[in-house]
Amino acid sequence: MSYYYQENRGGFMSAVPQVTRNLILVNVLIFIATLINEEAMISRFALFYPTSPYFRWWQVLTHMFMHGSFWHIFFNMYTLFIFGSVVERILGSKKFLFFYFVCGLGAAALHMGVQYIEMQSFLSSESMVAVQSIAQLKLTPTVGASGAIYGVLIGYAMLFPDSKMTLLFPPVTLSAKGMVIVFALIELFTGVTGLASGVAHFAHLGGMLIGWLAIIWWRRRGVLFNRDVI
């Protein structure tokens, strides 16, 4: 009996779908650039509130490639590698690229919308605390691919709702559908209560919301698995 053997000359990353692979590479390269000159990279490419002196229009896109620490980018890229590879193979590269960016933009939109509500509440008060809060909000950068990643997660859960997922801590196994519901509830609770400050919880929820809407829209149009139609 004869066998056909094809050598993989491209290495480990060659097995990863094109868009997922390139997104990971770009994120890593920009993280290295941030390590070299953090102040310049953050001030130009992180996302600032629109009335901040540091705000630039392109930040709604570039902040998705910025990360604040090694573990931040590690967990985001690991999640993108695991789930993005699967979702891209199902949707196709063109549709997945659109899906990824629209989830990231939706995350930024909801995040800035919540910031706007916070800003209005601060402006209605003349207290010193409110003045300090306004200044802090304007000078606080938002970085990370997490909004787009959460969109990819919910996309995976909608494509494979009954597949099993196990958390490292606590070691709990749930269906993909159950897991993203738990994640969404945690993000909503922590976002509303402010228990975990320094994390853009509503950006995560925004990415999930847009990801859910995109999959629903494609399903209703009957083009979810048509790679040529966005």
PDB file of C-alpha atoms in Angstrom:
ATOM      1  CA  MET A   1       0.000   0.000   0.000  1.00  0.00           C
ATOM      2  CA  SER A   2       1.408   3.391  -0.975  1.00  0.00           C
ATOM      3  CA  TYR A   3       1.068   6.566   1.008  1.00  0.00           C
ATOM      4  CA  TYR A   4       1.244  10.181  -0.070  1.00  0.00           C
ATOM      5  CA  TYR A   5       3.306  12.411   2.189  1.00  0.00           C
ATOM      6  CA  GLN A   6       3.414  16.181   1.825  1.00  0.00           C
ATOM      7  CA  GLU A   7       6.082  17.927   3.825  1.00  0.00           C
ATOM      8  CA  ASN A   8       5.048  21.077   5.656  1.00  0.00           C
ATOM      9  CA  ARG A   9       7.862  23.455   4.760  1.00  0.00           C
ATOM     10  CA  GLY A  10       6.230  26.542   6.205  1.00  0.00           C
ATOM     11  CA  GLY A  11       6.627  25.627   9.866  1.00  0.00           C
ATOM     12  CA  PHE A  12       4.047  25.674  12.611  1.00  0.00           C
ATOM     13  CA  MET A  13       2.364  28.968  11.663  1.00  0.00           C
ATOM     14  CA  SER A  14       1.787  27.850   8.076  1.00  0.00           C
ATOM     15  CA  ALA A  15      -0.972  25.570   9.360  1.00  0.00           C
ATOM     16  CA  VAL A  16      -2.844  28.571  10.773  1.00  0.00           C
ATOM     17  CA  PRO A  17      -5.351  30.226   8.386  1.00  0.00           C
ATOM     18  CA  GLN A  18      -4.030  33.317   6.626  1.00  0.00           C
ATOM     19  CA  VAL A  19      -5.975  36.098   8.357  1.00  0.00           C
ATOM     20  CA  THR A  20      -5.589  34.648  11.841  1.00  0.00           C
ATOM     21  CA  ARG A  21      -1.858  34.144  11.262  1.00  0.00           C
ATOM     22  CA  ASN A  22      -1.338  37.670   9.971  1.00  0.00           C
ATOM     23  CA  LEU A  23      -3.365  39.239  12.774  1.00  0.00           C
ATOM     24  CA  ILE A  24      -1.206  37.453  15.340  1.00  0.00           C
ATOM     25  CA  LEU A  25       2.002  38.516  13.607  1.00  0.00           C
ATOM     26  CA  VAL A  26       0.952  42.172  13.354  1.00  0.00           C
ATOM     27  CA  ASN A  27      -0.080  42.210  17.027  1.00  0.00           C
ATOM     28  CA  VAL A  28       3.269  40.746  18.062  1.00  0.00           C
ATOM     29  CA  LEU A  29       5.256  43.202  15.929  1.00  0.00           C
ATOM     30  CA  ILE A  30       3.362  46.187  17.328  1.00  0.00           C
ATOM     31  CA  PHE A  31       3.822  44.868  20.869  1.00  0.00           C
ATOM     32  CA  ILE A  32       7.588  44.717  20.256  1.00  0.00           C
ATOM     33  CA  ALA A  33       7.492  48.292  18.933  1.00  0.00           C
ATOM     34  CA  THR A  34       5.595  49.312  22.080  1.00  0.00           C
ATOM     35  CA  LEU A  35       8.282  47.750  24.261  1.00  0.00           C
ATOM     36  CA  ILE A  36      10.901  49.795  22.390  1.00  0.00           C
ATOM     37  CA  ASN A  37       9.092  53.138  22.675  1.00  0.00           C
ATOM     38  CA  GLU A  38       6.012  52.795  24.870  1.00  0.00           C
ATOM     39  CA  GLU A  39       5.259  56.490  25.313  1.00  0.00           C
ATOM     40  CA  ALA A  40       5.221  57.264  21.589  1.00  0.00           C
ATOM     41  CA  MET A  41       3.206  54.166  20.675  1.00  0.00           C
ATOM     42  CA  ILE A  42       0.585  54.626  23.399  1.00  0.00           C
ATOM     43  CA  SER A  43       0.098  58.341  22.767  1.00  0.00           C
ATOM     44  CA  ARG A  44      -0.364  57.812  19.017  1.00  0.00           C
ATOM     45  CA  PHE A  45      -2.102  54.474  18.663  1.00  0.00           C
ATOM     46  CA  ALA A  46      -4.010  53.671  21.875  1.00  0.00           C
ATOM     47  CA  LEU A  47      -7.643  54.809  21.975  1.00  0.00           C
ATOM     48  CA  PHE A  48      -8.338  58.036  23.859  1.00  0.00           C
ATOM     49  CA  TYR A  49     -11.621  59.780  24.553  1.00  0.00           C
ATOM     50  CA  PRO A  50     -12.542  62.040  21.566  1.00  0.00           C
ATOM     51  CA  THR A  51     -12.033  65.295  23.524  1.00  0.00           C
ATOM     52  CA  SER A  52      -8.638  64.190  24.806  1.00  0.00           C
ATOM     53  CA  PRO A  53      -5.636  66.077  23.391  1.00  0.00           C
ATOM     54  CA  TYR A  54      -4.184  62.674  22.512  1.00  0.00           C
ATOM     55  CA  PHE A  55      -7.152  61.501  20.426  1.00  0.00           C
ATOM     56  CA  ARG A  56      -6.596  60.753  16.740  1.00  0.00           C
ATOM     57  CA  TRP A  57      -9.218  59.352  14.384  1.00  0.00           C
ATOM     58  CA  TRP A  58      -7.186  56.271  13.477  1.00  0.00           C
ATOM     59  CA  GLN A  59      -7.059  55.098  17.098  1.00  0.00           C
ATOM     60  CA  VAL A  60     -10.442  53.379  16.734  1.00  0.00           C
ATOM     61  CA  LEU A  61      -8.563  50.863  14.579  1.00  0.00           C
ATOM     62  CA  THR A  62      -5.006  50.913  15.892  1.00  0.00           C
ATOM     63  CA  HIS A  63      -5.940  50.350  19.538  1.00  0.00           C
ATOM     64  CA  MET A  64      -6.954  46.800  18.557  1.00  0.00           C
ATOM     65  CA  PHE A  65      -3.285  45.995  17.947  1.00  0.00           C
ATOM     66  CA  MET A  66      -1.951  47.570  21.134  1.00  0.00           C
ATOM     67  CA  HIS A  67      -1.396  45.618  24.356  1.00  0.00           C
ATOM     68  CA  GLY A  68      -0.324  46.657  27.815  1.00  0.00           C
ATOM     69  CA  SER A  69       1.678  43.637  28.947  1.00  0.00           C
ATOM     70  CA  PHE A  70       3.051  40.275  27.888  1.00  0.00           C
ATOM     71  CA  TRP A  71       0.192  38.360  29.492  1.00  0.00           C
ATOM     72  CA  HIS A  72      -2.345  40.680  27.919  1.00  0.00           C
ATOM     73  CA  ILE A  73      -1.159  39.919  24.398  1.00  0.00           C
ATOM     74  CA  PHE A  74      -0.415  36.274  25.207  1.00  0.00           C
ATOM     75  CA  PHE A  75      -3.951  35.414  26.284  1.00  0.00           C
ATOM     76  CA  ASN A  76      -5.531  37.447  23.494  1.00  0.00           C
ATOM     77  CA  MET A  77      -3.385  35.862  20.786  1.00  0.00           C
ATOM     78  CA  TYR A  78      -3.753  32.384  22.257  1.00  0.00           C
ATOM     79  CA  THR A  79      -7.537  32.776  22.169  1.00  0.00           C
ATOM     80  CA  LEU A  80      -7.381  34.139  18.625  1.00  0.00           C
ATOM     81  CA  PHE A  81      -5.203  31.212  17.573  1.00  0.00           C
ATOM     82  CA  ILE A  82      -7.535  28.592  19.089  1.00  0.00           C
ATOM     83  CA  PHE A  83     -10.927  29.986  18.105  1.00  0.00           C
ATOM     84  CA  GLY A  84     -10.065  32.335  15.258  1.00  0.00           C
ATOM     85  CA  SER A  85      -8.504  29.498  13.270  1.00  0.00           C
ATOM     86  CA  VAL A  86     -11.751  27.527  13.449  1.00  0.00           C
ATOM     87  CA  VAL A  87     -14.055  30.456  12.706  1.00  0.00           C
ATOM     88  CA  GLU A  88     -11.913  31.580   9.773  1.00  0.00           C
ATOM     89  CA  ARG A  89     -11.994  28.107   8.226  1.00  0.00           C
ATOM     90  CA  ILE A  90     -15.798  28.150   8.426  1.00  0.00           C
ATOM     91  CA  LEU A  91     -16.462  31.722   7.286  1.00  0.00           C
ATOM     92  CA  GLY A  92     -13.564  32.086   4.879  1.00  0.00           C
ATOM     93  CA  SER A  93     -10.736  34.601   5.129  1.00  0.00           C
ATOM     94  CA  LYS A  94     -12.490  37.634   3.637  1.00  0.00           C
ATOM     95  CA  LYS A  95     -15.592  37.285   5.773  1.00  0.00           C
ATOM     96  CA  PHE A  96     -13.577  36.515   8.897  1.00  0.00           C
ATOM     97  CA  LEU A  97     -11.421  39.624   8.429  1.00  0.00           C
ATOM     98  CA  PHE A  98     -14.571  41.738   8.123  1.00  0.00           C
ATOM     99  CA  PHE A  99     -16.073  39.982  11.154  1.00  0.00           C
ATOM    100  CA  TYR A 100     -12.970  40.579  13.278  1.00  0.00           C
ATOM    101  CA  PHE A 101     -12.744  44.288  12.533  1.00  0.00           C
ATOM    102  CA  VAL A 102     -16.459  45.008  12.815  1.00  0.00           C
ATOM    103  CA  CYS A 103     -16.454  43.331  16.249  1.00  0.00           C
ATOM    104  CA  GLY A 104     -13.467  45.455  17.271  1.00  0.00           C
ATOM    105  CA  LEU A 105     -15.166  48.630  16.050  1.00  0.00           C
ATOM    106  CA  GLY A 106     -18.380  47.686  17.835  1.00  0.00           C
ATOM    107  CA  ALA A 107     -16.378  47.163  21.010  1.00  0.00           C
ATOM    108  CA  ALA A 108     -14.824  50.629  20.677  1.00  0.00           C
ATOM    109  CA  ALA A 109     -18.223  52.202  19.978  1.00  0.00           C
ATOM    110  CA  LEU A 110     -19.885  50.761  23.088  1.00  0.00           C
ATOM    111  CA  HIS A 111     -16.846  51.566  25.218  1.00  0.00           C
ATOM    112  CA  MET A 112     -16.825  55.199  24.103  1.00  0.00           C
ATOM    113  CA  GLY A 113     -20.590  55.363  24.495  1.00  0.00           C
ATOM    114  CA  VAL A 114     -20.279  54.352  28.139  1.00  0.00           C
ATOM    115  CA  GLN A 115     -17.438  56.856  28.547  1.00  0.00           C
ATOM    116  CA  TYR A 116     -19.715  59.567  27.123  1.00  0.00           C
ATOM    117  CA  ILE A 117     -22.399  58.754  29.710  1.00  0.00           C
ATOM    118  CA  GLU A 118     -19.758  58.896  32.447  1.00  0.00           C
ATOM    119  CA  MET A 119     -18.489  62.224  31.110  1.00  0.00           C
ATOM    120  CA  GLN A 120     -21.967  63.737  31.148  1.00  0.00           C
ATOM    121  CA  SER A 121     -22.446  62.697  34.757  1.00  0.00           C
ATOM    122  CA  PHE A 122     -19.115  64.296  35.675  1.00  0.00           C
ATOM    123  CA  LEU A 123     -19.955  67.520  33.820  1.00  0.00           C
ATOM    124  CA  SER A 124     -23.224  67.841  35.723  1.00  0.00           C
ATOM    125  CA  SER A 125     -21.230  68.090  38.942  1.00  0.00           C
ATOM    126  CA  GLU A 126     -18.869  70.880  39.938  1.00  0.00           C
ATOM    127  CA  SER A 127     -17.111  68.919  42.655  1.00  0.00           C
ATOM    128  CA  MET A 128     -13.350  68.518  42.714  1.00  0.00           C
ATOM    129  CA  VAL A 129     -13.806  64.755  42.387  1.00  0.00           C
ATOM    130  CA  ALA A 130     -15.748  65.257  39.145  1.00  0.00           C
ATOM    131  CA  VAL A 131     -13.034  67.568  37.754  1.00  0.00           C
ATOM    132  CA  GLN A 132     -10.360  65.005  38.559  1.00  0.00           C
ATOM    133  CA  SER A 133     -12.471  62.211  37.032  1.00  0.00           C
ATOM    134  CA  ILE A 134     -12.856  64.176  33.784  1.00  0.00           C
ATOM    135  CA  ALA A 135      -9.106  64.701  33.548  1.00  0.00           C
ATOM    136  CA  GLN A 136      -8.431  61.029  34.283  1.00  0.00           C
ATOM    137  CA  LEU A 137     -10.933  59.827  31.687  1.00  0.00           C
ATOM    138  CA  LYS A 138      -9.377  62.018  29.000  1.00  0.00           C
ATOM    139  CA  LEU A 139      -5.872  60.783  29.772  1.00  0.00           C
ATOM    140  CA  THR A 140      -6.676  57.062  30.119  1.00  0.00           C
ATOM    141  CA  PRO A 141      -5.760  55.008  27.020  1.00  0.00           C
ATOM    142  CA  THR A 142      -7.662  51.921  25.940  1.00  0.00           C
ATOM    143  CA  VAL A 143      -5.637  49.123  24.350  1.00  0.00           C
ATOM    144  CA  GLY A 144      -6.160  45.534  23.311  1.00  0.00           C
ATOM    145  CA  ALA A 145      -7.767  43.176  20.832  1.00  0.00           C
ATOM    146  CA  SER A 146     -10.125  41.836  23.494  1.00  0.00           C
ATOM    147  CA  GLY A 147     -13.285  43.341  21.975  1.00  0.00           C
ATOM    148  CA  ALA A 148     -12.632  41.640  18.639  1.00  0.00           C
ATOM    149  CA  ILE A 149     -11.551  38.452  20.440  1.00  0.00           C
ATOM    150  CA  TYR A 150     -14.812  38.309  22.392  1.00  0.00           C
ATOM    151  CA  GLY A 151     -16.610  38.647  19.063  1.00  0.00           C
ATOM    152  CA  VAL A 152     -14.638  35.675  17.745  1.00  0.00           C
ATOM    153  CA  LEU A 153     -15.564  33.710  20.875  1.00  0.00           C
ATOM    154  CA  ILE A 154     -19.268  34.279  20.425  1.00  0.00           C
ATOM    155  CA  GLY A 155     -18.916  33.503  16.727  1.00  0.00           C
ATOM    156  CA  TYR A 156     -17.386  30.141  17.624  1.00  0.00           C
ATOM    157  CA  ALA A 157     -20.120  29.491  20.189  1.00  0.00           C
ATOM    158  CA  MET A 158     -22.839  30.180  17.623  1.00  0.00           C
ATOM    159  CA  LEU A 159     -21.201  27.912  15.065  1.00  0.00           C
ATOM    160  CA  PHE A 160     -20.486  25.107  17.567  1.00  0.00           C
ATOM    161  CA  PRO A 161     -22.859  25.733  20.505  1.00  0.00           C
ATOM    162  CA  ASP A 162     -22.599  22.237  21.986  1.00  0.00           C
ATOM    163  CA  SER A 163     -18.826  21.822  21.813  1.00  0.00           C
ATOM    164  CA  LYS A 164     -17.202  21.529  25.236  1.00  0.00           C
ATOM    165  CA  MET A 165     -14.890  24.148  26.713  1.00  0.00           C
ATOM    166  CA  THR A 166     -12.929  23.795  29.952  1.00  0.00           C
ATOM    167  CA  LEU A 167     -11.560  26.667  31.993  1.00  0.00           C
ATOM    168  CA  LEU A 168      -8.118  26.355  33.529  1.00  0.00           C
ATOM    169  CA  PHE A 169      -9.305  27.972  36.749  1.00  0.00           C
ATOM    170  CA  PRO A 170     -11.713  26.938  38.008  1.00  0.00           C
ATOM    171  CA  PRO A 171     -11.559  23.636  36.049  1.00  0.00           C
ATOM    172  CA  VAL A 172     -15.181  23.806  34.900  1.00  0.00           C
ATOM    173  CA  THR A 173     -16.444  22.273  31.663  1.00  0.00           C
ATOM    174  CA  LEU A 174     -19.390  23.880  29.885  1.00  0.00           C
ATOM    175  CA  SER A 175     -20.786  23.981  26.387  1.00  0.00           C
ATOM    176  CA  ALA A 176     -19.441  26.797  24.234  1.00  0.00           C
ATOM    177  CA  LYS A 177     -22.861  28.429  24.357  1.00  0.00           C
ATOM    178  CA  GLY A 178     -22.967  28.204  28.145  1.00  0.00           C
ATOM    179  CA  MET A 179     -19.414  29.479  28.477  1.00  0.00           C
ATOM    180  CA  VAL A 180     -19.965  32.684  26.482  1.00  0.00           C
ATOM    181  CA  ILE A 181     -23.164  33.367  28.421  1.00  0.00           C
ATOM    182  CA  VAL A 182     -21.169  33.102  31.650  1.00  0.00           C
ATOM    183  CA  PHE A 183     -18.473  35.390  30.222  1.00  0.00           C
ATOM    184  CA  ALA A 184     -21.106  37.940  29.144  1.00  0.00           C
ATOM    185  CA  LEU A 185     -22.758  37.949  32.573  1.00  0.00           C
ATOM    186  CA  ILE A 186     -19.400  38.370  34.313  1.00  0.00           C
ATOM    187  CA  GLU A 187     -18.454  41.267  32.035  1.00  0.00           C
ATOM    188  CA  LEU A 188     -21.832  42.930  32.562  1.00  0.00           C
ATOM    189  CA  PHE A 189     -21.665  42.515  36.343  1.00  0.00           C
ATOM    190  CA  THR A 190     -18.092  43.761  36.676  1.00  0.00           C
ATOM    191  CA  GLY A 191     -18.726  46.600  34.238  1.00  0.00           C
ATOM    192  CA  VAL A 192     -21.802  47.871  36.069  1.00  0.00           C
ATOM    193  CA  THR A 193     -20.390  47.445  39.579  1.00  0.00           C
ATOM    194  CA  GLY A 194     -16.836  48.571  38.760  1.00  0.00           C
ATOM    195  CA  LEU A 195     -15.376  45.687  40.771  1.00  0.00           C
ATOM    196  CA  ALA A 196     -12.567  45.087  38.278  1.00  0.00           C
ATOM    197  CA  SER A 197     -11.338  48.549  37.348  1.00  0.00           C
ATOM    198  CA  GLY A 198      -8.803  49.092  34.591  1.00  0.00           C
ATOM    199  CA  VAL A 199     -10.573  46.660  32.229  1.00  0.00           C
ATOM    200  CA  ALA A 200     -12.842  47.804  29.378  1.00  0.00           C
ATOM    201  CA  HIS A 201     -15.706  45.445  30.227  1.00  0.00           C
ATOM    202  CA  PHE A 202     -18.214  47.177  27.972  1.00  0.00           C
ATOM    203  CA  ALA A 203     -15.783  46.901  25.063  1.00  0.00           C
ATOM    204  CA  HIS A 204     -15.879  43.136  25.565  1.00  0.00           C
ATOM    205  CA  LEU A 205     -19.673  43.231  25.606  1.00  0.00           C
ATOM    206  CA  GLY A 206     -19.687  45.418  22.498  1.00  0.00           C
ATOM    207  CA  GLY A 207     -17.565  42.912  20.616  1.00  0.00           C
ATOM    208  CA  MET A 208     -19.841  40.070  21.674  1.00  0.00           C
ATOM    209  CA  LEU A 209     -22.970  42.002  20.693  1.00  0.00           C
ATOM    210  CA  ILE A 210     -21.711  42.839  17.208  1.00  0.00           C
ATOM    211  CA  GLY A 211     -20.408  39.291  16.705  1.00  0.00           C
ATOM    212  CA  TRP A 212     -23.816  37.894  17.665  1.00  0.00           C
ATOM    213  CA  LEU A 213     -25.633  40.322  15.357  1.00  0.00           C
ATOM    214  CA  ALA A 214     -23.298  39.564  12.431  1.00  0.00           C
ATOM    215  CA  ILE A 215     -23.815  35.798  12.666  1.00  0.00           C
ATOM    216  CA  ILE A 216     -27.589  36.257  13.020  1.00  0.00           C
ATOM    217  CA  TRP A 217     -27.631  38.577   9.991  1.00  0.00           C
ATOM    218  CA  TRP A 218     -25.689  36.173   7.789  1.00  0.00           C
ATOM    219  CA  ARG A 219     -27.849  33.238   8.875  1.00  0.00           C
ATOM    220  CA  ARG A 220     -31.096  35.031   8.079  1.00  0.00           C
ATOM    221  CA  ARG A 221     -29.765  36.007   4.665  1.00  0.00           C
ATOM    222  CA  GLY A 222     -28.671  32.418   4.071  1.00  0.00           C
ATOM    223  CA  VAL A 223     -25.062  33.442   3.359  1.00  0.00           C
ATOM    224  CA  LEU A 224     -23.314  32.385   6.565  1.00  0.00           C
ATOM    225  CA  PHE A 225     -21.325  29.696   4.780  1.00  0.00           C
ATOM    226  CA  ASN A 226     -20.991  31.587   1.500  1.00  0.00           C
ATOM    227  CA  ARG A 227     -17.425  32.828   1.649  1.00  0.00           C
ATOM    228  CA  ASP A 228     -17.916  35.266  -1.215  1.00  0.00           C
ATOM    229  CA  VAL A 229     -20.736  37.262   0.402  1.00  0.00           C
ATOM    230  CA  ILE A 230     -20.295  39.689   3.293  1.00  0.00           C
TER     231      ILE A 230
END
